[in-house]
Amino acid sequence: MDFAAHFPHSLRTRPFRIREALHRGVSQAVLRSRRLVRPFHGTRSWTAPRSHDELARAVAPRLRRDQAFSHATAAHLLGVPLPVRLERDRRVHVTTIGTDQALRVRGTIGHRTRQGRIRVVHSGTAALVAPEDTFVMLATALTVDELVVVGDALVGWLNWCTVDELRRALRRHRGARGTRRARAALELVRVGSRSPGETRLRLALVRRGLPEPLRNHDVVEHGRWVACVDLAYPEARVAIEYESDLHRTDARTFRKDLTRGERLKDVDWWLVRATADDVGPLVDEFVRRVARLLRTGSDGRHDSRPWQRLTSVS
């Protein structure tokens, strides 16, 4: 006999609360079946939740109208990049808005906030704290630089909110834990970043005394567009590209990167390629190399390409 036939159609494809199933006529004997997964107390699902999104959906039937996913869980639902330690943490964060009791379920972390402090948005049927409020809430768990990566993602490639909205959220959270760290991070958030690696690279350069590079800079020579580079120091004709593993494993991306590098050389620009090691254990060596190129380029001593000599002769 088809096991799913014991359930109303609306309960066959999603996690549900036991009380909802009983109310819809499902027997207790069926609900005790080992064919159903018990992800959280009082809920059942058809398959074991594996991803953060699936864990959140398994908790969702337990949420009241005054509760919303928050902190790292909201960040996961929004697609925000988080450090590995939070990626591995499978606990679901839920914030209660107002004075009612916070959620207390094994496998979750309950928070409370006062009415009017946060905005709530919806992703499908899930209620979650707005992106700008999520930024401030994450300040209790992230370092300043990790929070800058989050902010750059929200106002940059994810385009979930603006810098002004982050500022307004900070004002709403005045006095809450982590706001000093969030304020310090917000001073370093920039529009236009396209990856976490690019943000970490920019911070590594600035933290070690180099000028802040331009982001997503279009190199144009004699009215002709040459390339768009992640970071640039135009006065010294130095371009920096952050190379993720995708650049190595995707053939099309690899070929495109090679072409970009050759075009930059042709117009007398240095292209510096950075990897995860260059913003990690080798960061000091990498920054010294960039600083050396900036000094050389600013002094006017640069590569001299054959095409330039031919142009000058003609």
PDB file of C-alpha atoms in Angstrom:
ATOM      1  CA  MET A   1       0.000   0.000   0.000  1.00  0.00           C
ATOM      2  CA  ASP A   2       1.215   3.487  -0.829  1.00  0.00           C
ATOM      3  CA  PHE A   3       2.386   4.984   2.504  1.00  0.00           C
ATOM      4  CA  ALA A   4       1.822   8.551   1.258  1.00  0.00           C
ATOM      5  CA  ALA A   5      -1.844   7.730   0.668  1.00  0.00           C
ATOM      6  CA  HIS A   6      -2.366   8.012   4.451  1.00  0.00           C
ATOM      7  CA  PHE A   7      -1.611  11.730   4.225  1.00  0.00           C
ATOM      8  CA  PRO A   8      -3.564  14.643   2.745  1.00  0.00           C
ATOM      9  CA  HIS A   9      -1.949  15.887  -0.458  1.00  0.00           C
ATOM     10  CA  SER A  10      -0.700  19.107   1.203  1.00  0.00           C
ATOM     11  CA  LEU A  11       1.434  17.093   3.654  1.00  0.00           C
ATOM     12  CA  ARG A  12       3.101  14.800   1.127  1.00  0.00           C
ATOM     13  CA  THR A  13       5.851  17.110  -0.101  1.00  0.00           C
ATOM     14  CA  ARG A  14       6.908  19.160   2.908  1.00  0.00           C
ATOM     15  CA  PRO A  15       7.825  18.897   6.587  1.00  0.00           C
ATOM     16  CA  PHE A  16       4.838  19.214   8.906  1.00  0.00           C
ATOM     17  CA  ARG A  17       3.891  19.378  12.576  1.00  0.00           C
ATOM     18  CA  ILE A  18       2.405  16.339  14.249  1.00  0.00           C
ATOM     19  CA  ARG A  19      -0.573  18.342  15.492  1.00  0.00           C
ATOM     20  CA  GLU A  20      -1.353  19.489  11.944  1.00  0.00           C
ATOM     21  CA  ALA A  21      -1.307  15.899  10.679  1.00  0.00           C
ATOM     22  CA  LEU A  22      -3.555  14.715  13.518  1.00  0.00           C
ATOM     23  CA  HIS A  23      -5.951  17.552  12.808  1.00  0.00           C
ATOM     24  CA  ARG A  24      -6.104  16.444   9.172  1.00  0.00           C
ATOM     25  CA  GLY A  25      -6.964  12.890  10.110  1.00  0.00           C
ATOM     26  CA  VAL A  26      -3.597  11.117  10.045  1.00  0.00           C
ATOM     27  CA  SER A  27      -3.449   8.445  12.759  1.00  0.00           C
ATOM     28  CA  GLN A  28      -0.865   8.391  15.537  1.00  0.00           C
ATOM     29  CA  ALA A  29       0.205   4.920  14.426  1.00  0.00           C
ATOM     30  CA  VAL A  30       1.124   6.245  10.978  1.00  0.00           C
ATOM     31  CA  LEU A  31       2.970   9.204  12.489  1.00  0.00           C
ATOM     32  CA  ARG A  32       5.056   6.815  14.594  1.00  0.00           C
ATOM     33  CA  SER A  33       6.236   4.993  11.478  1.00  0.00           C
ATOM     34  CA  ARG A  34       9.997   4.783  10.956  1.00  0.00           C
ATOM     35  CA  ARG A  35       9.419   5.746   7.349  1.00  0.00           C
ATOM     36  CA  LEU A  36       9.070   9.324   8.535  1.00  0.00           C
ATOM     37  CA  VAL A  37      12.081  11.396   9.643  1.00  0.00           C
ATOM     38  CA  ARG A  38      11.980  13.296  12.959  1.00  0.00           C
ATOM     39  CA  PRO A  39      14.220  16.312  12.290  1.00  0.00           C
ATOM     40  CA  PHE A  40      12.999  18.335  15.287  1.00  0.00           C
ATOM     41  CA  HIS A  41      10.727  17.688  18.240  1.00  0.00           C
ATOM     42  CA  GLY A  42       7.108  17.751  17.130  1.00  0.00           C
ATOM     43  CA  THR A  43       7.799  17.706  13.396  1.00  0.00           C
ATOM     44  CA  ARG A  44       8.039  15.043  10.713  1.00  0.00           C
ATOM     45  CA  SER A  45       9.446  15.072   7.185  1.00  0.00           C
ATOM     46  CA  TRP A  46       9.726  12.649   4.289  1.00  0.00           C
ATOM     47  CA  THR A  47      13.494  12.897   3.902  1.00  0.00           C
ATOM     48  CA  ALA A  48      16.316  13.838   6.252  1.00  0.00           C
ATOM     49  CA  PRO A  49      17.273  17.516   5.895  1.00  0.00           C
ATOM     50  CA  ARG A  50      20.860  17.930   4.752  1.00  0.00           C
ATOM     51  CA  SER A  51      21.413  21.538   3.720  1.00  0.00           C
ATOM     52  CA  HIS A  52      20.840  24.637   5.831  1.00  0.00           C
ATOM     53  CA  ASP A  53      17.819  25.491   3.675  1.00  0.00           C
ATOM     54  CA  GLU A  54      16.291  22.060   4.310  1.00  0.00           C
ATOM     55  CA  LEU A  55      16.910  22.345   8.052  1.00  0.00           C
ATOM     56  CA  ALA A  56      15.156  25.715   8.077  1.00  0.00           C
ATOM     57  CA  ARG A  57      12.174  24.280   6.168  1.00  0.00           C
ATOM     58  CA  ALA A  58      11.961  21.461   8.715  1.00  0.00           C
ATOM     59  CA  VAL A  59      11.754  23.998  11.573  1.00  0.00           C
ATOM     60  CA  ALA A  60       9.376  26.350   9.733  1.00  0.00           C
ATOM     61  CA  PRO A  61       6.143  24.545  10.759  1.00  0.00           C
ATOM     62  CA  ARG A  62       6.962  25.314  14.389  1.00  0.00           C
ATOM     63  CA  LEU A  63       7.356  29.069  13.928  1.00  0.00           C
ATOM     64  CA  ARG A  64       4.762  31.498  15.201  1.00  0.00           C
ATOM     65  CA  ARG A  65       3.838  34.702  13.393  1.00  0.00           C
ATOM     66  CA  ASP A  66       6.133  36.681  15.678  1.00  0.00           C
ATOM     67  CA  GLN A  67       9.169  34.547  14.780  1.00  0.00           C
ATOM     68  CA  ALA A  68      11.574  34.639  11.842  1.00  0.00           C
ATOM     69  CA  PHE A  69      14.807  32.973  10.780  1.00  0.00           C
ATOM     70  CA  SER A  70      17.791  35.145  11.701  1.00  0.00           C
ATOM     71  CA  HIS A  71      21.573  35.334  12.130  1.00  0.00           C
ATOM     72  CA  ALA A  72      23.474  32.615  10.235  1.00  0.00           C
ATOM     73  CA  THR A  73      20.263  30.858   9.127  1.00  0.00           C
ATOM     74  CA  ALA A  74      18.947  34.014   7.461  1.00  0.00           C
ATOM     75  CA  ALA A  75      22.369  34.466   5.868  1.00  0.00           C
ATOM     76  CA  HIS A  76      22.218  30.944   4.414  1.00  0.00           C
ATOM     77  CA  LEU A  77      18.734  31.569   3.014  1.00  0.00           C
ATOM     78  CA  LEU A  78      19.960  34.820   1.446  1.00  0.00           C
ATOM     79  CA  GLY A  79      23.022  33.168  -0.113  1.00  0.00           C
ATOM     80  CA  VAL A  80      25.464  35.226   1.971  1.00  0.00           C
ATOM     81  CA  PRO A  81      29.033  33.818   2.202  1.00  0.00           C
ATOM     82  CA  LEU A  82      29.990  32.730   5.709  1.00  0.00           C
ATOM     83  CA  PRO A  83      33.197  31.350   7.244  1.00  0.00           C
ATOM     84  CA  VAL A  84      33.622  27.574   7.369  1.00  0.00           C
ATOM     85  CA  ARG A  85      32.883  27.311  11.094  1.00  0.00           C
ATOM     86  CA  LEU A  86      29.369  28.702  10.520  1.00  0.00           C
ATOM     87  CA  GLU A  87      28.869  26.639   7.365  1.00  0.00           C
ATOM     88  CA  ARG A  88      29.458  23.535   9.486  1.00  0.00           C
ATOM     89  CA  ASP A  89      27.142  24.645  12.298  1.00  0.00           C
ATOM     90  CA  ARG A  90      23.768  23.029  11.569  1.00  0.00           C
ATOM     91  CA  ARG A  91      21.819  24.777  14.315  1.00  0.00           C
ATOM     92  CA  VAL A  92      18.878  26.899  13.133  1.00  0.00           C
ATOM     93  CA  HIS A  93      18.602  30.482  14.409  1.00  0.00           C
ATOM     94  CA  VAL A  94      15.137  31.899  15.082  1.00  0.00           C
ATOM     95  CA  THR A  95      14.355  35.341  16.513  1.00  0.00           C
ATOM     96  CA  THR A  96      11.147  36.136  18.385  1.00  0.00           C
ATOM     97  CA  ILE A  97       9.946  39.713  17.922  1.00  0.00           C
ATOM     98  CA  GLY A  98       8.379  41.110  21.070  1.00  0.00           C
ATOM     99  CA  THR A  99       8.054  39.803  24.609  1.00  0.00           C
ATOM    100  CA  ASP A 100       6.864  36.230  24.017  1.00  0.00           C
ATOM    101  CA  GLN A 101       9.109  33.280  24.770  1.00  0.00           C
ATOM    102  CA  ALA A 102      11.993  32.506  22.432  1.00  0.00           C
ATOM    103  CA  LEU A 103      11.969  29.216  20.548  1.00  0.00           C
ATOM    104  CA  ARG A 104      13.281  26.320  22.632  1.00  0.00           C
ATOM    105  CA  VAL A 105      13.776  23.275  20.448  1.00  0.00           C
ATOM    106  CA  ARG A 106      16.816  21.032  20.370  1.00  0.00           C
ATOM    107  CA  GLY A 107      18.896  21.845  17.280  1.00  0.00           C
ATOM    108  CA  THR A 108      17.836  25.498  17.239  1.00  0.00           C
ATOM    109  CA  ILE A 109      19.052  28.715  18.865  1.00  0.00           C
ATOM    110  CA  GLY A 110      16.317  31.077  20.008  1.00  0.00           C
ATOM    111  CA  HIS A 111      16.803  34.849  20.162  1.00  0.00           C
ATOM    112  CA  ARG A 112      14.559  37.752  21.087  1.00  0.00           C
ATOM    113  CA  THR A 113      14.409  41.352  19.934  1.00  0.00           C
ATOM    114  CA  ARG A 114      12.097  44.207  20.674  1.00  0.00           C
ATOM    115  CA  GLN A 115       9.260  45.263  18.412  1.00  0.00           C
ATOM    116  CA  GLY A 116      10.286  47.723  15.689  1.00  0.00           C
ATOM    117  CA  ARG A 117      13.997  46.897  15.790  1.00  0.00           C
ATOM    118  CA  ILE A 118      14.038  44.599  12.736  1.00  0.00           C
ATOM    119  CA  ARG A 119      12.240  44.188   9.437  1.00  0.00           C
ATOM    120  CA  VAL A 120      10.948  40.804   8.298  1.00  0.00           C
ATOM    121  CA  VAL A 121      10.924  39.675   4.667  1.00  0.00           C
ATOM    122  CA  HIS A 122       9.740  36.455   3.064  1.00  0.00           C
ATOM    123  CA  SER A 123      11.508  33.911   0.882  1.00  0.00           C
ATOM    124  CA  GLY A 124       8.785  31.640  -0.439  1.00  0.00           C
ATOM    125  CA  THR A 125       6.783  30.774   2.660  1.00  0.00           C
ATOM    126  CA  ALA A 126       9.688  31.340   5.083  1.00  0.00           C
ATOM    127  CA  ALA A 127       9.851  34.499   7.201  1.00  0.00           C
ATOM    128  CA  LEU A 128      13.358  35.802   7.751  1.00  0.00           C
ATOM    129  CA  VAL A 129      15.060  38.873   9.126  1.00  0.00           C
ATOM    130  CA  ALA A 130      15.777  41.471   6.432  1.00  0.00           C
ATOM    131  CA  PRO A 131      19.280  41.430   4.876  1.00  0.00           C
ATOM    132  CA  GLU A 132      20.392  44.678   6.503  1.00  0.00           C
ATOM    133  CA  ASP A 133      19.315  43.473   9.965  1.00  0.00           C
ATOM    134  CA  THR A 134      21.003  40.128   9.335  1.00  0.00           C
ATOM    135  CA  PHE A 135      24.265  42.045   8.763  1.00  0.00           C
ATOM    136  CA  VAL A 136      24.034  43.652  12.211  1.00  0.00           C
ATOM    137  CA  MET A 137      22.979  40.423  13.952  1.00  0.00           C
ATOM    138  CA  LEU A 138      25.940  38.531  12.488  1.00  0.00           C
ATOM    139  CA  ALA A 139      28.296  40.937  14.248  1.00  0.00           C
ATOM    140  CA  THR A 140      27.939  38.836  17.405  1.00  0.00           C
ATOM    141  CA  ALA A 141      29.515  35.831  15.625  1.00  0.00           C
ATOM    142  CA  LEU A 142      31.908  37.266  13.006  1.00  0.00           C
ATOM    143  CA  THR A 143      35.143  39.234  13.022  1.00  0.00           C
ATOM    144  CA  VAL A 144      35.226  42.699  11.477  1.00  0.00           C
ATOM    145  CA  ASP A 145      36.794  41.430   8.244  1.00  0.00           C
ATOM    146  CA  GLU A 146      34.336  38.523   7.988  1.00  0.00           C
ATOM    147  CA  LEU A 147      31.524  41.016   8.426  1.00  0.00           C
ATOM    148  CA  VAL A 148      32.954  43.211   5.658  1.00  0.00           C
ATOM    149  CA  VAL A 149      32.728  40.196   3.329  1.00  0.00           C
ATOM    150  CA  VAL A 150      29.051  39.861   4.279  1.00  0.00           C
ATOM    151  CA  GLY A 151      28.420  43.580   3.732  1.00  0.00           C
ATOM    152  CA  ASP A 152      30.220  43.608   0.384  1.00  0.00           C
ATOM    153  CA  ALA A 153      28.082  40.653  -0.726  1.00  0.00           C
ATOM    154  CA  LEU A 154      24.816  42.281   0.374  1.00  0.00           C
ATOM    155  CA  VAL A 155      25.472  45.609  -1.384  1.00  0.00           C
ATOM    156  CA  GLY A 156      27.534  44.066  -4.192  1.00  0.00           C
ATOM    157  CA  TRP A 157      26.995  40.915  -6.202  1.00  0.00           C
ATOM    158  CA  LEU A 158      23.886  39.796  -4.244  1.00  0.00           C
ATOM    159  CA  ASN A 159      22.356  43.291  -4.377  1.00  0.00           C
ATOM    160  CA  TRP A 160      20.032  42.630  -1.434  1.00  0.00           C
ATOM    161  CA  CYS A 161      20.311  46.100   0.088  1.00  0.00           C
ATOM    162  CA  THR A 162      22.188  49.411  -0.009  1.00  0.00           C
ATOM    163  CA  VAL A 163      24.839  50.936   2.241  1.00  0.00           C
ATOM    164  CA  ASP A 164      22.245  53.461   3.456  1.00  0.00           C
ATOM    165  CA  GLU A 165      19.946  50.602   4.478  1.00  0.00           C
ATOM    166  CA  LEU A 166      22.804  49.052   6.453  1.00  0.00           C
ATOM    167  CA  ARG A 167      23.323  52.385   8.206  1.00  0.00           C
ATOM    168  CA  ARG A 168      19.625  52.655   9.072  1.00  0.00           C
ATOM    169  CA  ALA A 169      19.666  49.108  10.446  1.00  0.00           C
ATOM    170  CA  LEU A 170      22.619  50.025  12.668  1.00  0.00           C
ATOM    171  CA  ARG A 171      20.632  52.940  14.080  1.00  0.00           C
ATOM    172  CA  ARG A 172      17.666  50.643  14.803  1.00  0.00           C
ATOM    173  CA  HIS A 173      19.968  48.230  16.663  1.00  0.00           C
ATOM    174  CA  ARG A 174      21.643  50.940  18.739  1.00  0.00           C
ATOM    175  CA  GLY A 175      22.661  49.465  22.089  1.00  0.00           C
ATOM    176  CA  ALA A 176      22.447  45.840  20.971  1.00  0.00           C
ATOM    177  CA  ARG A 177      25.378  43.421  21.168  1.00  0.00           C
ATOM    178  CA  GLY A 178      27.841  43.656  18.300  1.00  0.00           C
ATOM    179  CA  THR A 179      26.865  47.084  17.004  1.00  0.00           C
ATOM    180  CA  ARG A 180      30.347  48.531  17.601  1.00  0.00           C
ATOM    181  CA  ARG A 181      31.853  45.762  15.466  1.00  0.00           C
ATOM    182  CA  ALA A 182      29.160  46.202  12.819  1.00  0.00           C
ATOM    183  CA  ARG A 183      29.876  49.931  12.689  1.00  0.00           C
ATOM    184  CA  ALA A 184      33.601  49.294  12.205  1.00  0.00           C
ATOM    185  CA  ALA A 185      32.859  46.826   9.407  1.00  0.00           C
ATOM    186  CA  LEU A 186      30.412  49.154   7.690  1.00  0.00           C
ATOM    187  CA  GLU A 187      33.164  51.763   7.327  1.00  0.00           C
ATOM    188  CA  LEU A 188      35.011  49.235   5.135  1.00  0.00           C
ATOM    189  CA  VAL A 189      32.064  47.940   3.085  1.00  0.00           C
ATOM    190  CA  ARG A 190      32.279  48.909  -0.582  1.00  0.00           C
ATOM    191  CA  VAL A 191      29.822  48.668  -3.466  1.00  0.00           C
ATOM    192  CA  GLY A 192      31.008  46.716  -6.478  1.00  0.00           C
ATOM    193  CA  SER A 193      32.805  43.739  -4.970  1.00  0.00           C
ATOM    194  CA  ARG A 194      32.185  40.538  -6.906  1.00  0.00           C
ATOM    195  CA  SER A 195      33.482  37.781  -4.600  1.00  0.00           C
ATOM    196  CA  PRO A 196      34.577  37.091  -1.006  1.00  0.00           C
ATOM    197  CA  GLY A 197      38.160  36.561  -2.219  1.00  0.00           C
ATOM    198  CA  GLU A 198      38.197  39.971  -3.846  1.00  0.00           C
ATOM    199  CA  THR A 199      37.029  41.593  -0.606  1.00  0.00           C
ATOM    200  CA  ARG A 200      39.620  39.766   1.489  1.00  0.00           C
ATOM    201  CA  LEU A 201      42.304  40.773  -0.999  1.00  0.00           C
ATOM    202  CA  ARG A 202      41.335  44.452  -0.812  1.00  0.00           C
ATOM    203  CA  LEU A 203      41.349  44.350   2.995  1.00  0.00           C
ATOM    204  CA  ALA A 204      44.759  42.645   3.057  1.00  0.00           C
ATOM    205  CA  LEU A 205      46.265  45.424   0.948  1.00  0.00           C
ATOM    206  CA  VAL A 206      44.717  48.278   2.923  1.00  0.00           C
ATOM    207  CA  ARG A 207      45.398  46.718   6.331  1.00  0.00           C
ATOM    208  CA  ARG A 208      49.121  46.610   5.468  1.00  0.00           C
ATOM    209  CA  GLY A 209      49.377  50.239   4.495  1.00  0.00           C
ATOM    210  CA  LEU A 210      48.793  50.277   0.741  1.00  0.00           C
ATOM    211  CA  PRO A 211      46.343  52.720  -0.848  1.00  0.00           C
ATOM    212  CA  GLU A 212      42.840  51.429  -1.457  1.00  0.00           C
ATOM    213  CA  PRO A 213      42.678  50.062  -5.012  1.00  0.00           C
ATOM    214  CA  LEU A 214      39.910  50.819  -7.469  1.00  0.00           C
ATOM    215  CA  ARG A 215      37.350  48.033  -7.821  1.00  0.00           C
ATOM    216  CA  ASN A 216      36.212  46.512 -11.114  1.00  0.00           C
ATOM    217  CA  HIS A 217      38.333  48.977 -13.037  1.00  0.00           C
ATOM    218  CA  ASP A 218      38.004  49.247 -16.815  1.00  0.00           C
ATOM    219  CA  VAL A 219      41.413  49.563 -18.439  1.00  0.00           C
ATOM    220  CA  VAL A 220      41.051  51.810 -21.487  1.00  0.00           C
ATOM    221  CA  GLU A 221      43.977  52.716 -23.770  1.00  0.00           C
ATOM    222  CA  HIS A 222      43.707  55.236 -26.607  1.00  0.00           C
ATOM    223  CA  GLY A 223      39.916  55.025 -26.444  1.00  0.00           C
ATOM    224  CA  ARG A 224      39.939  51.228 -26.695  1.00  0.00           C
ATOM    225  CA  TRP A 225      38.601  49.035 -23.874  1.00  0.00           C
ATOM    226  CA  VAL A 226      41.170  46.429 -22.911  1.00  0.00           C
ATOM    227  CA  ALA A 227      39.880  44.608 -19.830  1.00  0.00           C
ATOM    228  CA  CYS A 228      37.959  44.908 -16.572  1.00  0.00           C
ATOM    229  CA  VAL A 229      40.090  43.893 -13.580  1.00  0.00           C
ATOM    230  CA  ASP A 230      39.126  43.115  -9.981  1.00  0.00           C
ATOM    231  CA  LEU A 231      41.444  45.679  -8.371  1.00  0.00           C
ATOM    232  CA  ALA A 232      43.623  48.336  -9.942  1.00  0.00           C
ATOM    233  CA  TYR A 233      46.195  51.057  -9.275  1.00  0.00           C
ATOM    234  CA  PRO A 234      45.942  52.996 -12.554  1.00  0.00           C
ATOM    235  CA  GLU A 235      48.744  55.463 -11.780  1.00  0.00           C
ATOM    236  CA  ALA A 236      51.231  52.606 -11.455  1.00  0.00           C
ATOM    237  CA  ARG A 237      49.484  50.529 -14.157  1.00  0.00           C
ATOM    238  CA  VAL A 238      49.082  47.579 -11.799  1.00  0.00           C
ATOM    239  CA  ALA A 239      46.076  45.252 -12.008  1.00  0.00           C
ATOM    240  CA  ILE A 240      45.247  42.521  -9.489  1.00  0.00           C
ATOM    241  CA  GLU A 241      42.978  39.559 -10.147  1.00  0.00           C
ATOM    242  CA  TYR A 242      41.746  37.119  -7.515  1.00  0.00           C
ATOM    243  CA  GLU A 243      41.866  33.573  -8.906  1.00  0.00           C
ATOM    244  CA  SER A 244      39.446  31.139  -7.266  1.00  0.00           C
ATOM    245  CA  ASP A 245      39.482  27.412  -7.925  1.00  0.00           C
ATOM    246  CA  LEU A 246      36.899  28.018 -10.671  1.00  0.00           C
ATOM    247  CA  HIS A 247      39.555  29.805 -12.695  1.00  0.00           C
ATOM    248  CA  ARG A 248      41.646  26.638 -12.595  1.00  0.00           C
ATOM    249  CA  THR A 249      38.950  24.011 -13.144  1.00  0.00           C
ATOM    250  CA  ASP A 250      36.730  25.748 -15.718  1.00  0.00           C
ATOM    251  CA  ALA A 251      38.394  25.667 -19.144  1.00  0.00           C
ATOM    252  CA  ARG A 252      36.480  28.645 -20.533  1.00  0.00           C
ATOM    253  CA  THR A 253      37.318  30.813 -17.521  1.00  0.00           C
ATOM    254  CA  PHE A 254      40.958  29.715 -17.713  1.00  0.00           C
ATOM    255  CA  ARG A 255      41.251  30.717 -21.374  1.00  0.00           C
ATOM    256  CA  LYS A 256      39.511  34.029 -20.738  1.00  0.00           C
ATOM    257  CA  ASP A 257      41.954  34.823 -17.918  1.00  0.00           C
ATOM    258  CA  LEU A 258      44.946  34.094 -20.139  1.00  0.00           C
ATOM    259  CA  THR A 259      43.613  36.381 -22.858  1.00  0.00           C
ATOM    260  CA  ARG A 260      42.983  39.166 -20.352  1.00  0.00           C
ATOM    261  CA  GLY A 261      46.517  38.871 -19.033  1.00  0.00           C
ATOM    262  CA  GLU A 262      48.086  39.091 -22.493  1.00  0.00           C
ATOM    263  CA  ARG A 263      45.976  42.111 -23.428  1.00  0.00           C
ATOM    264  CA  LEU A 264      47.076  43.925 -20.292  1.00  0.00           C
ATOM    265  CA  LYS A 265      50.731  43.159 -21.027  1.00  0.00           C
ATOM    266  CA  ASP A 266      50.274  44.552 -24.537  1.00  0.00           C
ATOM    267  CA  VAL A 267      49.287  47.941 -23.113  1.00  0.00           C
ATOM    268  CA  ASP A 268      52.091  47.945 -20.537  1.00  0.00           C
ATOM    269  CA  TRP A 269      50.120  46.951 -17.423  1.00  0.00           C
ATOM    270  CA  TRP A 270      51.370  44.527 -14.808  1.00  0.00           C
ATOM    271  CA  LEU A 271      48.829  41.831 -13.911  1.00  0.00           C
ATOM    272  CA  VAL A 272      49.243  40.260 -10.478  1.00  0.00           C
ATOM    273  CA  ARG A 273      47.283  37.066  -9.864  1.00  0.00           C
ATOM    274  CA  ALA A 274      46.284  36.283  -6.272  1.00  0.00           C
ATOM    275  CA  THR A 275      45.089  32.993  -4.787  1.00  0.00           C
ATOM    276  CA  ALA A 276      43.669  31.948  -1.428  1.00  0.00           C
ATOM    277  CA  ASP A 277      47.222  31.517  -0.107  1.00  0.00           C
ATOM    278  CA  ASP A 278      47.984  35.150  -0.961  1.00  0.00           C
ATOM    279  CA  VAL A 279      45.277  36.333   1.440  1.00  0.00           C
ATOM    280  CA  GLY A 280      46.259  33.621   3.927  1.00  0.00           C
ATOM    281  CA  PRO A 281      49.700  32.331   4.904  1.00  0.00           C
ATOM    282  CA  LEU A 282      51.552  34.213   2.139  1.00  0.00           C
ATOM    283  CA  VAL A 283      49.770  37.539   2.575  1.00  0.00           C
ATOM    284  CA  ASP A 284      52.779  39.542   3.801  1.00  0.00           C
ATOM    285  CA  GLU A 285      54.950  38.358   0.921  1.00  0.00           C
ATOM    286  CA  PHE A 286      52.168  39.128  -1.541  1.00  0.00           C
ATOM    287  CA  VAL A 287      51.637  42.672  -0.240  1.00  0.00           C
ATOM    288  CA  ARG A 288      55.380  43.370  -0.372  1.00  0.00           C
ATOM    289  CA  ARG A 289      55.379  42.297  -4.011  1.00  0.00           C
ATOM    290  CA  VAL A 290      52.479  44.611  -4.871  1.00  0.00           C
ATOM    291  CA  ALA A 291      54.126  47.483  -2.980  1.00  0.00           C
ATOM    292  CA  ARG A 292      57.320  46.957  -4.976  1.00  0.00           C
ATOM    293  CA  LEU A 293      55.385  47.120  -8.259  1.00  0.00           C
ATOM    294  CA  LEU A 294      53.572  50.269  -7.138  1.00  0.00           C
ATOM    295  CA  ARG A 295      56.857  52.018  -6.388  1.00  0.00           C
ATOM    296  CA  THR A 296      58.371  50.955  -9.700  1.00  0.00           C
ATOM    297  CA  GLY A 297      55.294  51.822 -11.746  1.00  0.00           C
ATOM    298  CA  SER A 298      54.819  55.193 -10.054  1.00  0.00           C
ATOM    299  CA  ASP A 299      58.438  56.079 -10.920  1.00  0.00           C
ATOM    300  CA  GLY A 300      57.644  55.510 -14.577  1.00  0.00           C
ATOM    301  CA  ARG A 301      59.822  52.415 -14.873  1.00  0.00           C
ATOM    302  CA  HIS A 302      57.666  49.805 -16.523  1.00  0.00           C
ATOM    303  CA  ASP A 303      57.658  47.061 -19.099  1.00  0.00           C
ATOM    304  CA  SER A 304      58.444  48.228 -22.611  1.00  0.00           C
ATOM    305  CA  ARG A 305      56.571  46.115 -25.128  1.00  0.00           C
ATOM    306  CA  PRO A 306      57.589  45.602 -28.778  1.00  0.00           C
ATOM    307  CA  TRP A 307      54.354  47.087 -30.064  1.00  0.00           C
ATOM    308  CA  GLN A 308      55.139  50.368 -28.253  1.00  0.00           C
ATOM    309  CA  ARG A 309      58.569  50.611 -29.875  1.00  0.00           C
ATOM    310  CA  LEU A 310      57.057  49.947 -33.307  1.00  0.00           C
ATOM    311  CA  THR A 311      54.406  52.578 -32.690  1.00  0.00           C
ATOM    312  CA  SER A 312      57.004  55.183 -31.692  1.00  0.00           C
ATOM    313  CA  VAL A 313      59.094  54.439 -34.807  1.00  0.00           C
ATOM    314  CA  SER A 314      56.121  54.700 -37.141  1.00  0.00           C
TER     315      SER A 314
END
